[in-house]
Coordinates of C-alpha atoms in Angstrom, one line a residue:
Chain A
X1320 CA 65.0 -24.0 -1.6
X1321 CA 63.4 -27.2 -2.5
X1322 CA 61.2 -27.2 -5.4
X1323 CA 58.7 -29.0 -3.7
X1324 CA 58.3 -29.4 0.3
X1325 CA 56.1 -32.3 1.9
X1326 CA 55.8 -30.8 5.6
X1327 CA 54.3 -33.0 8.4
X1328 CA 51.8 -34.2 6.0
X1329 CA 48.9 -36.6 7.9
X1330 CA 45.8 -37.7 6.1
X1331 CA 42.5 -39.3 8.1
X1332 CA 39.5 -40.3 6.1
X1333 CA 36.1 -41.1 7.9
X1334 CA 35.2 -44.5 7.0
X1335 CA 31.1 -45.8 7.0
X1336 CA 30.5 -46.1 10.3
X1337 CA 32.1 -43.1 11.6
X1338 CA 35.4 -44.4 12.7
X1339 CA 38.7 -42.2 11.8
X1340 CA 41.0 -44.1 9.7
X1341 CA 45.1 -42.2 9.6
X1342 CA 46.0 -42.9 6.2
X1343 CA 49.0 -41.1 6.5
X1344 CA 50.7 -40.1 9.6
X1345 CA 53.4 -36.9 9.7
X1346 CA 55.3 -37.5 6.0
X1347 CA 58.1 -35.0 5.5
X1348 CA 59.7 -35.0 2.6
X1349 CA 61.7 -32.2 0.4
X1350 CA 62.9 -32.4 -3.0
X1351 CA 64.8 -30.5 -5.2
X1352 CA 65.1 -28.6 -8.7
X1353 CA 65.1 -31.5 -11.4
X1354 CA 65.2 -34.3 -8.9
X1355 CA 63.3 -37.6 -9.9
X1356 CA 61.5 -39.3 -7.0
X1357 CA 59.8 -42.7 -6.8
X1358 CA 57.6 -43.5 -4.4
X1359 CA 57.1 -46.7 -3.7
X1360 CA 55.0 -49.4 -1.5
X1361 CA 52.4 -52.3 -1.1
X1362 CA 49.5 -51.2 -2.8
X1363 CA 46.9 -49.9 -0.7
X1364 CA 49.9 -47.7 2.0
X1365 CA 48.8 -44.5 0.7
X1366 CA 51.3 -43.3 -2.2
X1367 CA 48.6 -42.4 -4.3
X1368 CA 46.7 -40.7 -1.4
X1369 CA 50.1 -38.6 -0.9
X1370 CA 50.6 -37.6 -4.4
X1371 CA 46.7 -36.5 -5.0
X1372 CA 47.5 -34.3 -2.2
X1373 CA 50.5 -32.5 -3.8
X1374 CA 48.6 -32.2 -6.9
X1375 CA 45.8 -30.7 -4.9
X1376 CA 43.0 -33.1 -5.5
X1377 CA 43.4 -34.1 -1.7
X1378 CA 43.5 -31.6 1.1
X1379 CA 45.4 -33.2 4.1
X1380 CA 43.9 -33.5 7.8
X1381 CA 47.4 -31.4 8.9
X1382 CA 50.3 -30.1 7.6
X1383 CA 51.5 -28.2 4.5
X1384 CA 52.9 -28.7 1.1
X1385 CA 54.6 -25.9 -0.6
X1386 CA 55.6 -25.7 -4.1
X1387 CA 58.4 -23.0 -4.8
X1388 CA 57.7 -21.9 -1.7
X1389 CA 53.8 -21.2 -1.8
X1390 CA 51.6 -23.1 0.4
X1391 CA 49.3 -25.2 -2.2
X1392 CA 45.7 -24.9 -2.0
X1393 CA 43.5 -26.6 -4.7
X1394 CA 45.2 -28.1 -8.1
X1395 CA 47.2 -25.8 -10.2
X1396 CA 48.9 -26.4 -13.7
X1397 CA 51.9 -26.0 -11.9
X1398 CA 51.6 -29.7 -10.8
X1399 CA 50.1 -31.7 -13.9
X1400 CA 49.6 -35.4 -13.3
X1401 CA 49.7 -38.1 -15.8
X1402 CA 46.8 -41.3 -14.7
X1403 CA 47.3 -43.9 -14.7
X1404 CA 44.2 -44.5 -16.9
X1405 CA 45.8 -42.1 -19.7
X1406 CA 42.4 -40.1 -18.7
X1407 CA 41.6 -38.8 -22.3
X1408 CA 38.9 -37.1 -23.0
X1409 CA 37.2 -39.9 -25.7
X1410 CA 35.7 -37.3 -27.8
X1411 CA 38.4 -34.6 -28.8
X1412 CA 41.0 -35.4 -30.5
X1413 CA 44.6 -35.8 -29.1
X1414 CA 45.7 -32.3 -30.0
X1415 CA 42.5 -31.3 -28.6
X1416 CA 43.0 -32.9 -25.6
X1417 CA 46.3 -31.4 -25.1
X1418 CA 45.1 -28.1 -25.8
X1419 CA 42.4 -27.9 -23.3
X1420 CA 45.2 -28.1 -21.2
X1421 CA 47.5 -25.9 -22.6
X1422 CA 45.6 -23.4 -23.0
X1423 CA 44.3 -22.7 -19.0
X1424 CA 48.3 -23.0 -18.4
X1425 CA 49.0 -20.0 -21.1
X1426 CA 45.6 -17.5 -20.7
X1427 CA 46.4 -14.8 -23.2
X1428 CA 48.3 -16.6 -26.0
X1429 CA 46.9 -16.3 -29.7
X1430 CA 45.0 -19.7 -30.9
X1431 CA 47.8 -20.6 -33.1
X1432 CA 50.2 -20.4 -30.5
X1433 CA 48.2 -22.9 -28.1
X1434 CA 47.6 -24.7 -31.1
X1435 CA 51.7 -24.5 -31.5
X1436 CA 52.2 -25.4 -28.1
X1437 CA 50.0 -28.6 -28.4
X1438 CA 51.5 -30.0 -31.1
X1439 CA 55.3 -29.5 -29.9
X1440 CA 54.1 -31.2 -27.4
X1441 CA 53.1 -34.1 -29.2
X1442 CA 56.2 -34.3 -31.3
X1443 CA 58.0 -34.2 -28.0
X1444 CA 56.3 -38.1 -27.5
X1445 CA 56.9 -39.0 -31.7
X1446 CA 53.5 -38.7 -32.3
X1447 CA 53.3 -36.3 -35.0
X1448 CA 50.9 -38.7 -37.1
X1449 CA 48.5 -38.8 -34.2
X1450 CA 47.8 -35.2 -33.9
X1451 CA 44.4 -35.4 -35.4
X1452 CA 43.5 -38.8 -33.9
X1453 CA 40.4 -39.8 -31.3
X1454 CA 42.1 -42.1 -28.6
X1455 CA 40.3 -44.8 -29.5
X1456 CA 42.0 -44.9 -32.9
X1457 CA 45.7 -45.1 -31.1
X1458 CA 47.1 -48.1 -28.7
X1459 CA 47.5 -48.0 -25.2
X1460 CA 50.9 -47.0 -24.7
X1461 CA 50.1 -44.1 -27.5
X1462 CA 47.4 -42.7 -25.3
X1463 CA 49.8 -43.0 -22.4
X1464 CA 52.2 -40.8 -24.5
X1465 CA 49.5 -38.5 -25.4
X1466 CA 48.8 -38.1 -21.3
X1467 CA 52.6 -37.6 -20.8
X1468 CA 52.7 -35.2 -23.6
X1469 CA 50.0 -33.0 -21.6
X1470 CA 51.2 -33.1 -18.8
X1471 CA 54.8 -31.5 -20.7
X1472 CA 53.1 -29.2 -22.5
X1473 CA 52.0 -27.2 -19.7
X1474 CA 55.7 -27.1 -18.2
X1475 CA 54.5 -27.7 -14.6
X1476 CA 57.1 -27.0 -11.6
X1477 CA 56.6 -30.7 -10.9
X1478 CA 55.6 -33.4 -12.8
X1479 CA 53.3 -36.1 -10.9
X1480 CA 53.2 -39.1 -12.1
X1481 CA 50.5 -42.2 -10.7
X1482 CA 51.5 -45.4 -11.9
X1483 CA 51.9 -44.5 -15.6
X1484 CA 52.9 -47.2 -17.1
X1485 CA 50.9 -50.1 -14.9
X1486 CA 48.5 -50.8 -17.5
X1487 CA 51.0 -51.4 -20.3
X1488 CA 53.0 -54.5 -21.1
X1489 CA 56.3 -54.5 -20.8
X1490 CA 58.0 -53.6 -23.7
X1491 CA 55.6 -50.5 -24.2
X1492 CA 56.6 -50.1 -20.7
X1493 CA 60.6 -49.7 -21.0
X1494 CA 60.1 -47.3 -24.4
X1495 CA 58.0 -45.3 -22.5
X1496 CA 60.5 -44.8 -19.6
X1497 CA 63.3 -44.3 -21.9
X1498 CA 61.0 -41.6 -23.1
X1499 CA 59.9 -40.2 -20.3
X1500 CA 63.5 -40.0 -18.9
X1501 CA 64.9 -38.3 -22.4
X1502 CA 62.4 -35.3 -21.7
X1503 CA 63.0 -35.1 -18.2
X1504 CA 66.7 -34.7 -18.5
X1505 CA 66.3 -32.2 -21.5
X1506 CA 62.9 -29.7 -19.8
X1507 CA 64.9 -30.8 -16.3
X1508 CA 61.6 -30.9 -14.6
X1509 CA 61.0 -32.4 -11.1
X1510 CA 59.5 -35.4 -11.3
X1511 CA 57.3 -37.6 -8.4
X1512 CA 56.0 -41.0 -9.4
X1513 CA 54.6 -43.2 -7.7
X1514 CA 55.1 -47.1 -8.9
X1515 CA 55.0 -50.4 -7.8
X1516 CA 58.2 -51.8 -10.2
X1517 CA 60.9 -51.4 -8.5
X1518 CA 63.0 -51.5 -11.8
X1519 CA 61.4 -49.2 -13.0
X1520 CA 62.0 -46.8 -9.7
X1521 CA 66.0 -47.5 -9.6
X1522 CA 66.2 -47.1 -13.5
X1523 CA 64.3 -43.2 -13.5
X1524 CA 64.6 -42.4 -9.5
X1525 CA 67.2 -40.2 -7.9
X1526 CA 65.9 -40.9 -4.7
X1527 CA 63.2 -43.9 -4.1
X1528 CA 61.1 -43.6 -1.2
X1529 CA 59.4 -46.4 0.4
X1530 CA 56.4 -45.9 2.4
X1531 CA 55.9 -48.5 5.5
X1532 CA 52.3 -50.4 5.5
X1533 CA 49.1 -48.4 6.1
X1534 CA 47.4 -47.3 8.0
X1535 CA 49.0 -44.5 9.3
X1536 CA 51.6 -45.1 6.8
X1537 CA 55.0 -43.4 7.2
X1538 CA 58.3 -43.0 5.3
X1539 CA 59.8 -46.4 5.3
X1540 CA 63.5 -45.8 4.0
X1541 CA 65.3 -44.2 1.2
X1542 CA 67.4 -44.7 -0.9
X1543 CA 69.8 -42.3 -3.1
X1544 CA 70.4 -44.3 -6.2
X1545 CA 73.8 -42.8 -7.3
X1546 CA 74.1 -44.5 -10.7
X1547 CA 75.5 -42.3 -13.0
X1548 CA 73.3 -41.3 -16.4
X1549 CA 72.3 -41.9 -18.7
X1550 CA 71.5 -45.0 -17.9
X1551 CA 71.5 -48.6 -19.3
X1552 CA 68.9 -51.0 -18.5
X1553 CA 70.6 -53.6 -19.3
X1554 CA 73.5 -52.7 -17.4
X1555 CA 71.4 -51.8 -14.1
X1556 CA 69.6 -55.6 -13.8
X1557 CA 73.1 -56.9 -14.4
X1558 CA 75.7 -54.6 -12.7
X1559 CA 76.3 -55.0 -8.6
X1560 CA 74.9 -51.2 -8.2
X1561 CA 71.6 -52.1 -9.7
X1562 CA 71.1 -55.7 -8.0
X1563 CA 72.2 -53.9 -4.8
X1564 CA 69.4 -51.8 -4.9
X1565 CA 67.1 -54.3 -6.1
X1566 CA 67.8 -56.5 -3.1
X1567 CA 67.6 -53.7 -0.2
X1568 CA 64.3 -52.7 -1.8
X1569 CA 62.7 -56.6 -2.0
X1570 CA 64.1 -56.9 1.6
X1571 CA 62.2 -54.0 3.1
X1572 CA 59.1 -54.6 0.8
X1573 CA 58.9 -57.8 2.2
X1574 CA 60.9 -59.0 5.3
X1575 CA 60.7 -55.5 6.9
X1576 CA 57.0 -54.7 5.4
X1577 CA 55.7 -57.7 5.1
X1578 CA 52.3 -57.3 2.5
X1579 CA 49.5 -57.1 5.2
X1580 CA 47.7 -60.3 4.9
X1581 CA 50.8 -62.5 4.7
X1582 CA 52.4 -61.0 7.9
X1583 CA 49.6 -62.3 10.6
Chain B
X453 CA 23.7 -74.1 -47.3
X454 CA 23.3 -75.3 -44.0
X455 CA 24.9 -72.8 -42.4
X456 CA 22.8 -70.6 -44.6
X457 CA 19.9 -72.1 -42.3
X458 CA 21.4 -71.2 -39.3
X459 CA 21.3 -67.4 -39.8
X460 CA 18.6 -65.7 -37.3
X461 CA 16.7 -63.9 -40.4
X462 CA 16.4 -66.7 -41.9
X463 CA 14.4 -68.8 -38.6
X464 CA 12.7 -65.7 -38.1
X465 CA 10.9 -65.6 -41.7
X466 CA 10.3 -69.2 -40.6
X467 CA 8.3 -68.0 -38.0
X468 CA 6.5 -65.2 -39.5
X469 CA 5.0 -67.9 -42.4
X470 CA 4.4 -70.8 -39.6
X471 CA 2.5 -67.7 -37.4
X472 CA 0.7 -66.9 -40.6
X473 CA -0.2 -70.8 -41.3
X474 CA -1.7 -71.4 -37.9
X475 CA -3.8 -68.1 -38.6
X476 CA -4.8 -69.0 -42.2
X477 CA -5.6 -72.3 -40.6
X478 CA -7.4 -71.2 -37.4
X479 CA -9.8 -68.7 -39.3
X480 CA -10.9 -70.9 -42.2
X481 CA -11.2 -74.4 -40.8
X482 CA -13.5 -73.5 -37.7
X483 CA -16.9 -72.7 -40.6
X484 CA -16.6 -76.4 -41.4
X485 CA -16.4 -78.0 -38.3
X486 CA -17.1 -76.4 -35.0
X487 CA -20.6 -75.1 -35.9
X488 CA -23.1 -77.1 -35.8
X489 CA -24.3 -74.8 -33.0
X490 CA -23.9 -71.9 -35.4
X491 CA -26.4 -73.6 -38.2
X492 CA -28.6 -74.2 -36.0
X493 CA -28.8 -70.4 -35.1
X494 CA -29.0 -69.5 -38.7
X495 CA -31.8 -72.1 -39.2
X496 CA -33.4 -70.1 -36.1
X497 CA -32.6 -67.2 -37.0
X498 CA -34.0 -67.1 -40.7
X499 CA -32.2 -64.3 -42.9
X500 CA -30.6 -61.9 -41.0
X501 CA -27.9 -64.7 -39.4
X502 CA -26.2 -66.0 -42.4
X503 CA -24.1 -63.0 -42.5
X504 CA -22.3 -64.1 -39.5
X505 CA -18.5 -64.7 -40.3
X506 CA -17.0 -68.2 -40.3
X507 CA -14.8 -66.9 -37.8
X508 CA -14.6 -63.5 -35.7
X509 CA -10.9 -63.2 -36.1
X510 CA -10.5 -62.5 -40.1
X511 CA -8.2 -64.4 -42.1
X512 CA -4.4 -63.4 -42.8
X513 CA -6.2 -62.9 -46.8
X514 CA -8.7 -60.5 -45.7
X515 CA -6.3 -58.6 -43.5
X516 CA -4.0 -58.5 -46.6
X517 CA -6.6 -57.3 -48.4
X518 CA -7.5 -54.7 -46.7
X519 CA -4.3 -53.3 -45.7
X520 CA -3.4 -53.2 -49.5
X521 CA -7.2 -50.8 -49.7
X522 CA -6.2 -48.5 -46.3
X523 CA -2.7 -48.2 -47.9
X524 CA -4.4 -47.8 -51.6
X525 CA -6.5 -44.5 -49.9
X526 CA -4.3 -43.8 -47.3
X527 CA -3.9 -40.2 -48.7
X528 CA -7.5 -39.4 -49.6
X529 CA -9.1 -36.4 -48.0
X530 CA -11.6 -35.0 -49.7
X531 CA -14.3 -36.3 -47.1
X532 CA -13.2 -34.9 -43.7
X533 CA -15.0 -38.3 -42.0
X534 CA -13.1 -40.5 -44.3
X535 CA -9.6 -39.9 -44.0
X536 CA -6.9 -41.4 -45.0
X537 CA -5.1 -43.7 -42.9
X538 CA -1.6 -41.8 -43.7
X539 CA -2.9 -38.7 -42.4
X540 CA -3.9 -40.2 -39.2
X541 CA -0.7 -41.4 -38.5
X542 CA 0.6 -37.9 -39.7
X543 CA -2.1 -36.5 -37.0
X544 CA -0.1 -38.8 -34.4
X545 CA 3.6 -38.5 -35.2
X546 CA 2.3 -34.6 -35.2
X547 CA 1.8 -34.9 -31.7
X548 CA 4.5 -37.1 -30.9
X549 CA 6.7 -34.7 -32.4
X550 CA 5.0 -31.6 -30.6
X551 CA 5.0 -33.1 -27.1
X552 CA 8.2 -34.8 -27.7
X553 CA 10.3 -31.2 -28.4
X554 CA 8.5 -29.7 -25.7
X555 CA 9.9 -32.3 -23.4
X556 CA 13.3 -32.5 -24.4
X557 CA 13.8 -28.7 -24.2
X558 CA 12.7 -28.7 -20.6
X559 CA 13.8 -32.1 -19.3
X560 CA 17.6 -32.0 -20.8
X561 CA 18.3 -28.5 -19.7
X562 CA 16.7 -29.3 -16.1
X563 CA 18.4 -32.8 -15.9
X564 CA 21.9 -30.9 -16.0
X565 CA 21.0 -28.6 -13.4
X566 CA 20.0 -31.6 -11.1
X567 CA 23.3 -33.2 -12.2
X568 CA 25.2 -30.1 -11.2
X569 CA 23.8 -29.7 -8.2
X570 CA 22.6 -32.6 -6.3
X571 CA 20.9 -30.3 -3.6
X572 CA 18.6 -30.0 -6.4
X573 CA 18.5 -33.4 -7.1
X574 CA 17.6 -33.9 -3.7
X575 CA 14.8 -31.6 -3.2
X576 CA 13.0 -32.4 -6.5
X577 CA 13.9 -36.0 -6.4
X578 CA 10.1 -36.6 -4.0
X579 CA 7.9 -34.6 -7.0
X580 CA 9.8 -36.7 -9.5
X581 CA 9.3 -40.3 -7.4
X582 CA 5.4 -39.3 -7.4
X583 CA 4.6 -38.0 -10.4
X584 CA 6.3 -40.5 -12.6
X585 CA 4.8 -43.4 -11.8
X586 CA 1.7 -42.0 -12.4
X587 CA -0.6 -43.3 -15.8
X588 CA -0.4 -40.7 -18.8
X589 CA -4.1 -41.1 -19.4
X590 CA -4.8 -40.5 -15.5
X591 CA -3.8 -36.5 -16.5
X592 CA -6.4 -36.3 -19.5
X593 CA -9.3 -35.5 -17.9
X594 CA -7.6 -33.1 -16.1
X595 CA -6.0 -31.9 -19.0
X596 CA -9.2 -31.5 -21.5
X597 CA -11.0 -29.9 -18.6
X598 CA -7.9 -27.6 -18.1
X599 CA -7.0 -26.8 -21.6
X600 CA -10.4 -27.7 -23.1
X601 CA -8.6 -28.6 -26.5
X602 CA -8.1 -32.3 -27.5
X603 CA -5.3 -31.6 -29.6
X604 CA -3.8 -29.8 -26.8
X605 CA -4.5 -32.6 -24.3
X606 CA -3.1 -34.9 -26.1
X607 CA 0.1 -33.5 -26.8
X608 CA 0.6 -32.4 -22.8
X609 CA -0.4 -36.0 -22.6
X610 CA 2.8 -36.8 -24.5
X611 CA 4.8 -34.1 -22.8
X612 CA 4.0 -35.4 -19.5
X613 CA 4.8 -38.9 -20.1
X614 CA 8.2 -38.3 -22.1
X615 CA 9.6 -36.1 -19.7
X616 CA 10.6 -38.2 -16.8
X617 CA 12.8 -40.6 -18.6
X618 CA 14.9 -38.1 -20.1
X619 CA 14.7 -35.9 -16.8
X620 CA 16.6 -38.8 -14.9
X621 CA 18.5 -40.1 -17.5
X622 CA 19.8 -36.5 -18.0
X623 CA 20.3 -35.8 -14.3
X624 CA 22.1 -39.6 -13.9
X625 CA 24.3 -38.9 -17.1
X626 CA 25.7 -35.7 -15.6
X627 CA 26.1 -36.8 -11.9
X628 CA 28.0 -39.6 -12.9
X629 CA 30.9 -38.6 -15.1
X630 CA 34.0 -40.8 -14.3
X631 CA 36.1 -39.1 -12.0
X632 CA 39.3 -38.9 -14.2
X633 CA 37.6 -36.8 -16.3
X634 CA 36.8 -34.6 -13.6
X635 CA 40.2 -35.0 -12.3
X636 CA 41.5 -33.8 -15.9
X637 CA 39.4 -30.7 -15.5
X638 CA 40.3 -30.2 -11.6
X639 CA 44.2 -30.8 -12.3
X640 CA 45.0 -28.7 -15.5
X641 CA 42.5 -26.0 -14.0
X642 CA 39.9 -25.8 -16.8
X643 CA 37.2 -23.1 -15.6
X644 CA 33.8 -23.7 -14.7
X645 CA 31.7 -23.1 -17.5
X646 CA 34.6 -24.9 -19.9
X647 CA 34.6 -27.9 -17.9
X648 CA 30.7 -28.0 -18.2
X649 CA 30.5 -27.6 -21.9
X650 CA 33.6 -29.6 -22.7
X651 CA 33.5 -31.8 -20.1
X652 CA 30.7 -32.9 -18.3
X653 CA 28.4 -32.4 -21.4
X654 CA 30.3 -34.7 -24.0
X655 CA 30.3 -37.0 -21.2
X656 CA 26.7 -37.3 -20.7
X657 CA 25.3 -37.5 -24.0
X658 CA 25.4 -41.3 -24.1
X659 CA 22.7 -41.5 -21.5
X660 CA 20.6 -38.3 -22.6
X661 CA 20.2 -40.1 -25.8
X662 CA 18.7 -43.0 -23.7
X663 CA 17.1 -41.4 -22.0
X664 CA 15.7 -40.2 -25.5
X665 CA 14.9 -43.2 -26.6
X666 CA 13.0 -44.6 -23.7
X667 CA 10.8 -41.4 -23.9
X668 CA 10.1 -42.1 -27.9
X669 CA 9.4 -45.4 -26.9
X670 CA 6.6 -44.4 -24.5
X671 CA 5.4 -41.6 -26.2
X672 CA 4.5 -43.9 -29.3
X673 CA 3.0 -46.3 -26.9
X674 CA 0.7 -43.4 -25.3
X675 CA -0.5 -41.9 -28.0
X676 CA -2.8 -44.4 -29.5
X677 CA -4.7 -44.5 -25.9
X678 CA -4.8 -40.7 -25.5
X679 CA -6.5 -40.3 -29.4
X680 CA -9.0 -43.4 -28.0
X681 CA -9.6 -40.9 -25.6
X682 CA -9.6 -37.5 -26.7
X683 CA -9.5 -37.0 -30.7
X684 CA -11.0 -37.0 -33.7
X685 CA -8.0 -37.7 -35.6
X686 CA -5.0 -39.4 -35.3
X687 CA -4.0 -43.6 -35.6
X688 CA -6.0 -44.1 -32.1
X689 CA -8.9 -42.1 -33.0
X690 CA -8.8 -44.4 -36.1
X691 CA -8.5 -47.7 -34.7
X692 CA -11.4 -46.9 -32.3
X693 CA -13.2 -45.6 -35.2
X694 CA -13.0 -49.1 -36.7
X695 CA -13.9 -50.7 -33.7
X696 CA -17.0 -49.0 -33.6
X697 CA -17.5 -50.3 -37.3
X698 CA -16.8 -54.1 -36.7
X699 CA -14.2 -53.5 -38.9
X700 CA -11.6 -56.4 -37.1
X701 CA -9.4 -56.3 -40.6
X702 CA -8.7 -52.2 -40.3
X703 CA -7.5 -52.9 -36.9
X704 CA -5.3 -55.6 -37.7
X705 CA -3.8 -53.2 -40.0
X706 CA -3.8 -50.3 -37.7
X707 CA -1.8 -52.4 -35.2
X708 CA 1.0 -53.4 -37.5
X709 CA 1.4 -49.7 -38.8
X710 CA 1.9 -49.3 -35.2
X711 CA 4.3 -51.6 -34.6
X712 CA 6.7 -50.9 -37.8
X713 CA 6.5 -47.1 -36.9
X714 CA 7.5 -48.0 -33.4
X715 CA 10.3 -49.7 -34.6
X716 CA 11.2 -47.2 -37.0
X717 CA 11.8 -44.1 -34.3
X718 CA 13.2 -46.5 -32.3
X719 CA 16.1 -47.3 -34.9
X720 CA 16.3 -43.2 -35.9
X721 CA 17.4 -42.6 -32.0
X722 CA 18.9 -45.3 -32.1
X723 CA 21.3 -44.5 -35.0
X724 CA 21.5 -41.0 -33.8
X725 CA 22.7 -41.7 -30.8
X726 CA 25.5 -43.7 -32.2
X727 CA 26.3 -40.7 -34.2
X728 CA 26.8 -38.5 -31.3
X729 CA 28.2 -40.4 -28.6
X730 CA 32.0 -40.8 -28.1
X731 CA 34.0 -43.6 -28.7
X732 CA 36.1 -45.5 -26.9

């Protein structure tokens, strides 16, 4: 059974004026235990549309997602999301902020434990020495961390995960995926991200999906990237495999799906 | 020590001594020249015109003067019609204080249930849009037939015109929290009350203690009219007092106590609310 099941998903919002705009039209998709997907697309197709859906944020027009096999109605710990904007809450502390969260996830555990719970979780991302820090004390890709860390510590079923890392620079960037892809591979959690790097997708993904232009955006193509891990980034941007991948990707972002304003 | 020069404190000490120069210069030059009109009077006139004043705006000196005697007395009370000028302005801030608290314990808790629910909102927002705009002193008859107090008066008076900044301000503050702080809430499943103590709250202290200072602002502003109006105490009740005396110097004085105590609220909210709010 998949761990997480994307059934005949369609999404329509009602724009000003009354008129029905399909933002996403019939997207099935199943993935399994532990497996890493990326979705990916022009910006604007609907990824992040899909994946506030499967956290629960987004209730589609028709169809169903399941996770574990239960329909999902509403959000649910069970599928924490990392933002893209970190999304801290400025005035606790980051131990605080993970243990707001940890604590709906575990109802019933002593303070200390939560308290416990929270700070593993924070050791898990090497920041031990930012327990007791406000996020405006730490750097962007710590407060990133610290959002990732959260999202851990209330070991969902699956891990969603909107564009991360698209407000940090580059080398923050690659430390973070090298993190991210450590604690994956050790909690062997599900993972969905959505991104627009398409190194980044074929360095984490197990399967990348590409959605094709909105509206009514649909699954595109996918691709099972069969690289073996763990895996070197340096080897990936250099080996055939990697700049295989790269290329089939860049062709169908933009000979097949042209960015909408450059294909009229 | 040019660049000395250049810092603002120092051009605005510049100013304050050329405003003071034109002044001094104004108010004792005019005697000399401009009055031939006015010595002709007092030929006229006989006795009882000399007394006239070179000038009917007083000199910086006498001002000085006689701020140095208010401030010299400012605590006497042992005549009841003399007061002190301290204890007026302890009369005012009294009330400021009074109708001030009163306020902010009915518009902060009411501004989050607006926020909350914006059917609320909604319905109240038409009372709100009227009432606010209307004058403070336009409710004092009203209120001293109503509550046939002055003290009382004045103090709804207060409570009537610092409520509506911090109503909105509230109600805004708590409508308007960024919606990846909601999402935080909505996705790791905090509960409701939780979210709205944790969440929500936090979030909209900023602009309560805006809203806070706006209100301070106005209060401070009203309450020298409403004592014109309907005291027997207080820095307005004084300053109308004085203008019933001629005395043009006492008002002068009256005037800038205003304006530094103003400004010294303003800074107390001020610093307060830097105190409180989060970071980022």
């Amino acid at each position: 059974m998949a761990d997480l099941d994307i059934n005949d998903v369609s999404m329509s919002f009602v724009d000003r004026s009354g008129k029905e705009l399909r933002a996403l039209d019939r997207i099935s998709l199943a993935i399994e235990h532990s497996e890493f997907v990326c979705l990916i697309g022009h910006s604007g197709c609907g990824k992040s549309t899909l994946l506030n859906i499967v956290a629960g944020l987004l209730t589609p027009t028709s169809g169903a997602i399941r996770c574990a096999g239960a329909v999902v109605s509403g959000t649910a710990p069970e599928r924490a999301m990392v933002f893209q904007s970190h999304a801290l809450l400025p005035w606790m502390t980051c131990v605080e902020n993970v243990h707001l969260a940890v604590k709906q996830a575990f109802r019933g555990a002593s303070r200390s434990e939560l308290m416990d719970r929270a700070e593993q979780a924070l050791k898990l991302v090497h920041l031990e020495h930012a327990i007791g820090k406000y996020p405006f004390e730490i750097s962007g890709g710590m407060k990133q961390r610290v959002g990732i860390a959260r999202a851990f510590a209330v070991q969902p079923k699956v891990l969603l995960l909107d564009e991360p890392f698209g407000a940090l620079d580059a080398l923050t960037r690659s430390s973070l995926q090298d993190e991210l892809m450590r604690i994956v591979e050790t909690t062997k959690t599900t993972v969905v991200m959505v991104t627009h790097d398409i190194d980044e997708a074929i360095f984490l993904s197990d399967r990348i999906v590409a959605l094709s232009n909105g509206p009514a955006a649909r699954i595109g193509r996918i691709w099972k990237i069969e690289t073996s891990r763990p895996r070197d980034r340096l080897k990936l941007t250099t080996d055939f495999e990697g700049i295989k991948y790269r290329k089939e990707i860049l062709e169908f972002l933009y000979k097949k799906e042209p960015f909408p304003q450059l294909a009229s | 020590m040019l660049h000395r020069l250049q810092q603002p404190w120092v051009a605005s000490i510049a100013i304050f001594v050329g405003f003071i120069c034109i002044w001094a210069w104004f108010t004792t030059t005019t005697s000399g020249s401009g009055s031939a009109a006015d010595a002709e009077y007092a030929r006229l006139a006989g006795q009882s015109a000399p007394g006239q004043q070179a000038s009917a705006i007083p000199s910086p000196w006498a001002v000085a003067l006689r701020g140095y005697e208010l401030i010299a007395h400012a605590l006497d009370r042992d005549n009841p019609n003399n007061l002190g000028i301290a204890w007026h302005l302890l009369y005012s801030m009294g009330r400021v204080a009074l109708g001030f608290t009163l306020a902010l314990a009915v518009a902060v808790p009411l501004g989050f249930v607006l926020g909350l629910w914006p059917a609320c909102y909604r319905a109240l927002d038409p009372f709100i849009q009227v009432l606010r705009p209307v004058s403070p002193l336009a409710w004092m008859p009203l209120a001293l037939y109503t509550f046939r107090d002055s003290t009382i008066s004045t103090i709804f008076i207060i409570f009537i015109c610092a409520v509506w900044p911090m109503l909105i301000s509230t109600a805004t503050g708590t409508a308007s929290v960024r919606a990846e702080w909601l999402n935080v809430s909505c996705v790791f499943g905090v509960p409701r009350l939780e979210h709205v103590t944790r969440v929500v709250f936090p979030a909209s202290v900023p602009m309560i203690l805006s809203g806070m200072r706006i209100s301070i602002g106005i209060a401070w502003f009203v309450i020298v009219a409403a004592e014109m109006v309907g005291a027997q105490s207080g820095i307005g009740y004084f300053i109308w007092n004085e203008w019933n005396n001629l005395q043009i110097t006492s008002m002068i004085v009256a005037i800038v106590l205003v304006g530094g105590i103003g400004l010294a609220l303003d800074v107390i909210l001020k610093r307060i609310g830097e105190r409180l709010s989060f970071r980022e």
